[in-house]
Amino acid sequence: MAVLVTGGLGYVGSHAVKHLVDRGEQVVTLDNLIFGHTQAASGSEVVVGDIGDKDLLRQIFSKHSIDSVMHFAAFADVGESVADPKKYYVNNISNSLAMLDVMLEFGVKMMIFSSSAATFGEPEIVPIPEDHPKNPTNPYGRSKLMLEEILREYEHAYGLRAISFRYFNASGADPSGLIGEDHKPEHHLIPLILQVALGQREKISVFGSDWPTPDGTCVRDYVHVSDLAQAHLLGLDALRNGKGTTEYNLGNGNGYSVREVIAVAEEVSGKSIKSVDADRRPGDPAVLVASSEKIVKELGWEPKFPDLRTIIQTAWNWHNTHPNGYSGK
Ligand SMILES: NC(=O)c1ccc[n+]([C@@H]2O[C@H](COP(=O)([O-])OP(=O)(O)OC[C@H]3O[C@@H](n4cnc5c(N)ncnc54)[C@H](O)[C@@H]3O)[C@@H](O)[C@H]2O)c1
């Protein structure tokens, strides 16, 4: 049976595709290339197209014996979602619903969904457990929470079983150096910091230095993208063994401040990284750290790269050898 991976030419999806291909799964990768890179396919069969295109999906499901979908395709820029919520609800909800329609038409009833720590909003308890109250502070986070809730109802009504993985800060790159992070525009802290180390950016802005944290800067939980990919394999196995719909947090349970991340990036790259203090961004929680005990206990997830230095080292190896990402050295 084949696995359909939507958004599989993007950052996290391409790492899951590589893990699937490496363990001998048949993989069909569907991506509209808005942000994806064909070089990130790891030998999987690529279909260029949109998850909202029902006819295309019918062709894919007719041609391949697909038993499950890993659903990464979405827009994921929090700030943009506030300025243009329609874009987020259309892509992350309407297009996902179109795909779910075709899955049901073809009796495909297993899905792994890329959800987010943004479903929680401002945490009341840290580390954040799965059953923590959900109060997303932006349309992006709300779109992820809505799809989680839709998936719960689809299990009850149609027997479609789904695992929603709430990633904290996905980071690092595959240790092979073959694939990595290439977002244009880039919004994630580690690649932005490494752009300064590469001389592509003059400085990094630190949004808020008066947060109630040890050094005043925001604290986040960085989780290696290969560990996320590994969790997807465990999730797929669990669904194939009959696991019902559920949600898991994916993080390391360790928080690092912006200044700590910059310091480690300086050590790893051997470059000085200039930073400037800027105003807080509205809606940014001071601390976001996951409790991932549930997946460790239930699925035996064991992160291989929990250490920040290793995460940044793999990211640096990728960015240093691919300073322009996939579009040439
Ligand atoms: N990167 C993170 O730290 C992070 C954290 C939490 C959740 N997530 C979620 O993980 C998923 C992947 O994130 P990413 O960082 O890899 O993003 P990404 O932009 O690199 O990957 C998304 C991919 O989906 C494709 N895509 C978007 N809409 C599509 C559509 N309608 N049809 C077909 N393809 C489409 C894009 O071309 C892109 O290749 C997203 O759902 C995101 O919300 C990411």
CSV table of C-alpha atoms and ligand atoms in Angstrom, one decimal:
chain,number,residue,atom,x,y,z
A,1,MET,CA,0.0,0.0,0.0
A,2,ALA,CA,1.2,3.5,-0.7
A,3,VAL,CA,1.2,6.6,1.4
A,4,LEU,CA,0.1,9.9,0.0
A,5,VAL,CA,2.1,12.8,1.4
A,6,THR,CA,0.6,16.2,0.8
A,7,GLY,CA,3.1,19.1,1.0
A,8,GLY,CA,5.8,16.5,0.8
A,9,LEU,CA,8.2,18.8,-1.0
A,10,GLY,CA,8.2,21.3,1.9
A,11,TYR,CA,10.4,21.3,4.9
A,12,VAL,CA,8.9,18.9,7.4
A,13,GLY,CA,7.0,16.8,4.7
A,14,SER,CA,10.2,16.2,2.7
A,15,HIS,CA,11.9,14.7,5.8
A,16,ALA,CA,8.9,12.4,6.4
A,17,VAL,CA,9.1,11.4,2.7
A,18,LYS,CA,12.7,10.5,3.1
A,19,HIS,CA,12.0,8.4,6.2
A,20,LEU,CA,9.2,6.6,4.4
A,21,VAL,CA,11.3,5.9,1.3
A,22,ASP,CA,14.2,4.8,3.4
A,23,ARG,CA,12.1,2.2,5.1
A,24,GLY,CA,10.7,0.9,1.8
A,25,GLU,CA,7.3,2.4,1.8
A,26,GLN,CA,5.7,3.4,-1.6
A,27,VAL,CA,5.2,7.1,-1.5
A,28,VAL,CA,3.2,9.5,-3.7
A,29,THR,CA,4.1,13.1,-3.0
A,30,LEU,CA,1.5,15.8,-3.8
A,31,ASP,CA,2.6,19.4,-3.7
A,32,ASN,CA,1.6,22.5,-5.6
A,33,LEU,CA,5.1,23.9,-5.4
A,34,ILE,CA,4.0,27.2,-3.9
A,35,PHE,CA,6.7,26.6,-1.4
A,36,GLY,CA,7.9,23.1,-2.2
A,37,HIS,CA,11.1,22.0,-4.0
A,38,THR,CA,11.2,19.2,-6.5
A,39,GLN,CA,14.8,18.4,-5.4
A,40,ALA,CA,13.4,17.3,-2.0
A,41,ALA,CA,11.4,14.3,-3.3
A,42,SER,CA,13.9,11.6,-2.2
A,43,GLY,CA,12.9,9.4,-5.1
A,44,SER,CA,9.2,9.4,-4.3
A,45,GLU,CA,6.7,9.7,-7.1
A,46,VAL,CA,5.8,13.4,-7.4
A,47,VAL,CA,2.5,14.8,-8.5
A,48,VAL,CA,2.4,18.5,-8.9
A,49,GLY,CA,-1.0,19.8,-8.0
A,50,ASP,CA,-3.3,21.1,-5.3
A,51,ILE,CA,-5.0,19.2,-2.5
A,52,GLY,CA,-8.2,21.2,-3.3
A,53,ASP,CA,-8.3,19.7,-6.8
A,54,LYS,CA,-10.7,16.8,-6.4
A,55,ASP,CA,-10.4,15.4,-9.9
A,56,LEU,CA,-6.6,15.2,-9.5
A,57,LEU,CA,-7.1,13.4,-6.2
A,58,ARG,CA,-9.5,11.0,-7.8
A,59,GLN,CA,-6.9,10.2,-10.4
A,60,ILE,CA,-4.2,9.7,-7.7
A,61,PHE,CA,-6.5,7.4,-5.6
A,62,SER,CA,-7.6,5.5,-8.7
A,63,LYS,CA,-4.0,4.9,-9.9
A,64,HIS,CA,-2.4,4.0,-6.6
A,65,SER,CA,-3.4,1.7,-3.8
A,66,ILE,CA,-3.2,4.3,-1.1
A,67,ASP,CA,-4.1,3.3,2.5
A,68,SER,CA,-3.2,6.5,4.3
A,69,VAL,CA,-2.4,10.2,3.9
A,70,MET,CA,0.2,12.3,5.7
A,71,HIS,CA,-1.2,15.8,5.4
A,72,PHE,CA,1.5,18.5,5.6
A,73,ALA,CA,0.1,20.9,3.0
A,74,ALA,CA,-0.9,24.2,4.5
A,75,PHE,CA,0.0,27.8,4.9
A,76,ALA,CA,1.9,28.4,8.1
A,77,ASP,CA,2.9,32.1,8.5
A,78,VAL,CA,1.2,33.3,11.7
A,79,GLY,CA,1.6,37.1,10.9
A,80,GLU,CA,0.2,36.6,7.4
A,81,SER,CA,-2.8,34.7,8.8
A,82,VAL,CA,-3.7,37.7,10.9
A,83,ALA,CA,-3.5,40.1,7.9
A,84,ASP,CA,-5.2,37.6,5.5
A,85,PRO,CA,-7.3,35.0,7.4
A,86,LYS,CA,-9.3,34.0,4.3
A,87,LYS,CA,-6.1,32.6,2.7
A,88,TYR,CA,-5.6,30.4,5.7
A,89,TYR,CA,-9.2,29.2,6.1
A,90,VAL,CA,-9.4,28.4,2.4
A,91,ASN,CA,-6.2,26.5,2.1
A,92,ASN,CA,-5.9,24.9,5.6
A,93,ILE,CA,-9.7,24.1,6.0
A,94,SER,CA,-11.6,24.2,2.7
A,95,ASN,CA,-8.9,22.5,0.7
A,96,SER,CA,-8.4,19.9,3.4
A,97,LEU,CA,-12.1,19.2,3.4
A,98,ALA,CA,-12.0,18.7,-0.3
A,99,MET,CA,-9.3,16.1,0.1
A,100,LEU,CA,-11.1,14.4,3.0
A,101,ASP,CA,-14.2,14.1,0.7
A,102,VAL,CA,-12.1,12.2,-1.9
A,103,MET,CA,-10.5,10.1,0.8
A,104,LEU,CA,-13.9,9.0,2.0
A,105,GLU,CA,-15.1,8.4,-1.6
A,106,PHE,CA,-12.2,6.0,-2.0
A,107,GLY,CA,-12.4,4.4,1.5
A,108,VAL,CA,-9.0,5.8,2.6
A,109,LYS,CA,-9.5,6.2,6.3
A,110,MET,CA,-6.2,6.9,7.9
A,111,MET,CA,-4.6,10.3,8.2
A,112,ILE,CA,-1.6,11.9,10.0
A,113,PHE,CA,-2.2,15.6,10.3
A,114,SER,CA,0.5,18.3,10.9
A,115,SER,CA,-1.0,20.4,13.7
A,116,SER,CA,0.8,23.0,15.8
A,117,ALA,CA,1.7,24.3,19.2
A,118,ALA,CA,-0.2,27.4,17.9
A,119,THR,CA,-3.4,25.6,18.8
A,120,PHE,CA,-2.7,26.3,22.5
A,121,GLY,CA,-2.2,30.1,22.5
A,122,GLU,CA,-0.9,31.5,25.8
A,123,PRO,CA,0.0,28.5,28.0
A,124,GLU,CA,-1.3,28.3,31.6
A,125,ILE,CA,0.9,25.3,32.4
A,126,VAL,CA,4.4,24.6,31.1
A,127,PRO,CA,5.4,22.0,29.9
A,128,ILE,CA,2.1,21.9,27.9
A,129,PRO,CA,0.2,18.6,28.0
A,130,GLU,CA,-2.1,17.6,25.2
A,131,ASP,CA,-5.3,18.3,27.2
A,132,HIS,CA,-4.2,21.9,28.0
A,133,PRO,CA,-7.0,24.5,27.1
A,134,LYS,CA,-6.9,25.6,23.5
A,135,ASN,CA,-7.1,29.3,22.9
A,136,PRO,CA,-5.3,30.0,19.6
A,137,THR,CA,-4.4,33.7,19.3
A,138,ASN,CA,-4.3,33.8,15.4
A,139,PRO,CA,-6.2,32.4,12.4
A,140,TYR,CA,-3.3,30.0,11.6
A,141,GLY,CA,-3.6,28.3,15.0
A,142,ARG,CA,-7.4,28.4,14.8
A,143,SER,CA,-7.3,26.7,11.4
A,144,LYS,CA,-5.2,23.9,12.9
A,145,LEU,CA,-7.4,23.4,15.9
A,146,MET,CA,-10.5,23.4,13.6
A,147,LEU,CA,-9.1,20.6,11.5
A,148,GLU,CA,-8.2,18.6,14.6
A,149,GLU,CA,-11.8,19.0,15.7
A,150,ILE,CA,-13.2,18.1,12.3
A,151,LEU,CA,-11.0,15.0,12.3
A,152,ARG,CA,-12.5,13.9,15.7
A,153,GLU,CA,-16.0,14.3,14.2
A,154,TYR,CA,-15.0,12.4,11.0
A,155,GLU,CA,-13.9,9.4,13.1
A,156,HIS,CA,-17.2,9.3,14.9
A,157,ALA,CA,-19.3,9.8,11.8
A,158,TYR,CA,-17.3,8.1,9.1
A,159,GLY,CA,-14.7,5.9,10.8
A,160,LEU,CA,-11.7,7.9,9.5
A,161,ARG,CA,-8.9,7.7,12.0
A,162,ALA,CA,-6.4,10.5,12.4
A,163,ILE,CA,-3.4,11.3,14.5
A,164,SER,CA,-2.8,15.0,14.8
A,165,PHE,CA,0.8,15.9,15.7
A,166,ARG,CA,1.3,19.3,17.3
A,167,TYR,CA,4.8,20.3,16.4
A,168,PHE,CA,6.6,22.8,18.5
A,169,ASN,CA,9.6,24.5,16.7
A,170,ALA,CA,10.6,22.2,13.9
A,171,SER,CA,14.3,22.7,13.2
A,172,GLY,CA,17.6,21.1,12.0
A,173,ALA,CA,18.1,19.2,8.8
A,174,ASP,CA,18.5,15.6,7.7
A,175,PRO,CA,22.0,14.4,8.9
A,176,SER,CA,22.7,13.2,5.3
A,177,GLY,CA,22.9,16.9,4.2
A,178,LEU,CA,20.7,16.0,1.2
A,179,ILE,CA,17.6,17.9,2.3
A,180,GLY,CA,17.0,20.8,4.7
A,181,GLU,CA,15.0,23.9,5.4
A,182,ASP,CA,14.4,26.4,2.5
A,183,HIS,CA,11.5,28.7,3.2
A,184,LYS,CA,11.2,31.8,1.1
A,185,PRO,CA,10.4,34.0,2.8
A,186,GLU,CA,12.0,32.6,6.0
A,187,HIS,CA,10.3,33.2,9.3
A,188,HIS,CA,12.0,30.7,11.6
A,189,LEU,CA,14.6,31.7,14.1
A,190,ILE,CA,17.4,29.2,13.5
A,191,PRO,CA,17.7,29.7,9.7
A,192,LEU,CA,17.4,33.5,10.1
A,193,ILE,CA,20.2,33.4,12.7
A,194,LEU,CA,22.3,31.2,10.3
A,195,GLN,CA,21.7,33.7,7.5
A,196,VAL,CA,23.5,36.3,9.7
A,197,ALA,CA,26.4,33.8,10.2
A,198,LEU,CA,26.5,33.3,6.4
A,199,GLY,CA,26.7,37.1,5.8
A,200,GLN,CA,23.3,37.1,4.0
A,201,ARG,CA,21.6,39.2,6.7
A,202,GLU,CA,23.2,41.9,8.7
A,203,LYS,CA,21.5,41.2,12.1
A,204,ILE,CA,18.8,39.3,13.8
A,205,SER,CA,16.0,41.1,15.7
A,206,VAL,CA,15.2,39.8,19.1
A,207,PHE,CA,11.5,40.5,19.7
A,208,GLY,CA,11.2,41.5,23.3
A,209,SER,CA,13.9,41.4,26.0
A,210,ASP,CA,11.6,42.0,29.0
A,211,TRP,CA,9.6,38.8,29.0
A,212,PRO,CA,9.3,36.9,32.3
A,213,THR,CA,12.1,34.5,31.4
A,214,PRO,CA,15.6,34.1,32.8
A,215,ASP,CA,17.2,36.4,30.2
A,216,GLY,CA,14.1,38.3,29.1
A,217,THR,CA,13.8,36.7,25.7
A,218,CYS,CA,11.2,34.2,24.5
A,219,VAL,CA,11.7,30.6,25.3
A,220,ARG,CA,10.8,27.9,22.7
A,221,ASP,CA,11.0,24.1,22.4
A,222,TYR,CA,13.2,23.1,19.3
A,223,VAL,CA,12.5,19.7,17.9
A,224,HIS,CA,14.6,18.1,15.2
A,225,VAL,CA,12.8,17.6,11.9
A,226,SER,CA,14.1,14.0,11.7
A,227,ASP,CA,12.6,13.2,15.1
A,228,LEU,CA,9.3,14.6,13.8
A,229,ALA,CA,9.6,12.4,10.7
A,230,GLN,CA,10.3,9.4,12.9
A,231,ALA,CA,7.2,10.2,14.9
A,232,HIS,CA,5.2,10.1,11.7
A,233,LEU,CA,6.4,6.5,11.0
A,234,LEU,CA,5.3,5.5,14.5
A,235,GLY,CA,2.0,7.2,14.0
A,236,LEU,CA,1.4,5.4,10.7
A,237,ASP,CA,2.2,2.0,12.3
A,238,ALA,CA,-0.2,2.8,15.1
A,239,LEU,CA,-3.0,3.7,12.7
A,240,ARG,CA,-2.3,0.6,10.6
A,241,ASN,CA,-2.6,-1.4,13.9
A,242,GLY,CA,-6.0,0.1,14.6
A,243,LYS,CA,-5.2,3.2,16.7
A,244,GLY,CA,-8.1,5.6,17.0
A,245,THR,CA,-8.1,9.4,16.5
A,246,THR,CA,-5.9,11.2,18.9
A,247,GLU,CA,-3.5,14.1,19.3
A,248,TYR,CA,0.2,14.2,20.3
A,249,ASN,CA,2.6,17.0,21.2
A,250,LEU,CA,6.0,16.8,19.6
A,251,GLY,CA,8.7,18.7,21.4
A,252,ASN,CA,11.7,17.9,23.6
A,253,GLY,CA,10.4,19.4,26.8
A,254,ASN,CA,13.4,21.7,27.0
A,255,GLY,CA,13.1,25.4,26.5
A,256,TYR,CA,15.8,27.6,25.0
A,257,SER,CA,15.8,31.4,24.9
A,258,VAL,CA,16.5,33.4,21.8
A,259,ARG,CA,19.8,34.5,23.2
A,260,GLU,CA,20.8,30.9,24.0
A,261,VAL,CA,20.0,29.9,20.5
A,262,ILE,CA,22.1,32.7,19.1
A,263,ALA,CA,25.0,31.8,21.4
A,264,VAL,CA,24.9,28.1,20.4
A,265,ALA,CA,24.7,29.2,16.7
A,266,GLU,CA,27.8,31.3,17.2
A,267,GLU,CA,29.7,28.4,18.7
A,268,VAL,CA,28.6,25.9,15.9
A,269,SER,CA,29.3,28.3,13.0
A,270,GLY,CA,32.4,29.9,14.5
A,271,LYS,CA,30.9,33.3,13.4
A,272,SER,CA,29.8,36.3,15.4
A,273,ILE,CA,26.1,36.9,15.0
A,274,LYS,CA,24.8,40.5,15.5
A,275,SER,CA,21.5,40.9,17.2
A,276,VAL,CA,19.4,43.9,18.1
A,277,ASP,CA,16.6,44.2,20.6
A,278,ALA,CA,13.2,45.0,19.1
A,279,ASP,CA,9.7,45.4,20.5
A,280,ARG,CA,7.6,42.4,21.5
A,281,ARG,CA,5.4,41.0,18.8
A,282,PRO,CA,1.7,40.9,19.9
A,283,GLY,CA,0.4,37.3,20.4
A,284,ASP,CA,3.9,35.8,21.1
A,285,PRO,CA,3.7,33.7,24.3
A,286,ALA,CA,6.8,34.1,26.6
A,287,VAL,CA,7.4,30.4,26.9
A,288,LEU,CA,6.2,27.5,24.7
A,289,VAL,CA,7.5,24.1,25.8
A,290,ALA,CA,5.9,20.7,25.1
A,291,SER,CA,5.2,17.8,27.3
A,292,SER,CA,5.6,14.9,24.9
A,293,GLU,CA,5.1,12.2,27.5
A,294,LYS,CA,2.0,10.9,25.8
A,295,ILE,CA,3.7,9.8,22.6
A,296,VAL,CA,6.8,8.6,24.4
A,297,LYS,CA,4.5,6.4,26.6
A,298,GLU,CA,2.0,5.3,23.9
A,299,LEU,CA,4.1,5.0,20.8
A,300,GLY,CA,7.6,4.7,22.2
A,301,TRP,CA,8.9,7.8,20.4
A,302,GLU,CA,12.6,8.4,21.2
A,303,PRO,CA,14.0,11.6,19.8
A,304,LYS,CA,17.5,11.0,18.5
A,305,PHE,CA,18.6,14.7,18.3
A,306,PRO,CA,17.1,16.4,21.4
A,307,ASP,CA,20.2,18.5,22.0
A,308,LEU,CA,20.1,22.1,20.7
A,309,ARG,CA,23.7,22.0,19.6
A,310,THR,CA,23.1,18.9,17.4
A,311,ILE,CA,19.9,20.5,16.0
A,312,ILE,CA,21.8,23.7,15.1
A,313,GLN,CA,24.8,21.7,13.8
A,314,THR,CA,22.7,19.8,11.3
A,315,ALA,CA,21.0,23.0,10.2
A,316,TRP,CA,24.3,24.7,9.8
A,317,ASN,CA,25.7,21.8,7.7
A,318,TRP,CA,22.7,22.3,5.4
A,319,HIS,CA,22.7,26.1,5.2
A,320,ASN,CA,26.5,26.3,4.9
A,321,THR,CA,26.5,23.8,1.9
A,322,HIS,CA,23.3,25.2,0.4
A,323,PRO,CA,23.4,29.0,1.1
A,324,ASN,CA,20.7,29.6,-1.5
A,325,GLY,CA,18.7,26.6,-0.5
A,326,TYR,CA,17.7,24.2,-3.2
A,327,SER,CA,18.1,26.9,-5.9
A,328,GLY,CA,21.8,26.4,-6.5
A,329,LYS,CA,24.9,26.8,-4.4
B,1,LIG,N1,7.8,24.3,10.5
B,1,LIG,C1,7.3,24.3,11.7
B,1,LIG,O1,8.0,24.7,12.7
B,1,LIG,C2,5.9,23.9,12.0
B,1,LIG,C3,5.4,23.9,13.3
B,1,LIG,C4,4.1,23.5,13.5
B,1,LIG,C5,3.3,23.0,12.5
B,1,LIG,N2,3.8,23.0,11.2
B,1,LIG,C6,3.0,22.5,10.1
B,1,LIG,O2,3.7,21.5,9.4
B,1,LIG,C7,3.3,21.5,8.0
B,1,LIG,C8,4.6,21.7,7.2
B,1,LIG,O3,5.3,22.9,7.6
B,1,LIG,P1,6.6,23.3,6.8
B,1,LIG,O4,7.4,24.1,7.7
B,1,LIG,O5,7.2,22.1,6.2
B,1,LIG,O6,6.0,24.2,5.6
B,1,LIG,P2,6.4,24.3,4.1
B,1,LIG,O7,5.7,25.5,3.5
B,1,LIG,O8,7.8,24.1,3.9
B,1,LIG,O9,5.6,23.0,3.5
B,1,LIG,C9,4.3,23.0,3.1
B,1,LIG,C10,4.2,22.4,1.7
B,1,LIG,O10,2.8,22.4,1.3
B,1,LIG,C11,2.7,22.8,0.0
B,1,LIG,N3,1.3,23.3,-0.1
B,1,LIG,C12,0.7,24.3,0.5
B,1,LIG,N4,-0.6,24.3,0.2
B,1,LIG,C13,-0.8,23.3,-0.7
B,1,LIG,C14,-2.0,22.9,-1.4
B,1,LIG,N5,-3.2,23.5,-1.3
B,1,LIG,N6,-1.8,21.8,-2.3
B,1,LIG,C15,-0.6,21.2,-2.4
B,1,LIG,N7,0.5,21.6,-1.8
B,1,LIG,C16,0.4,22.6,-0.9
B,1,LIG,C17,3.7,23.9,-0.2
B,1,LIG,O11,4.1,24.0,-1.6
B,1,LIG,C18,4.9,23.3,0.7
B,1,LIG,O12,5.8,22.5,-0.1
B,1,LIG,C19,2.3,22.7,7.9
B,1,LIG,O13,1.0,22.1,7.9
B,1,LIG,C20,2.6,23.5,9.1
B,1,LIG,O14,1.4,24.2,9.5
B,1,LIG,C21,5.1,23.4,10.9
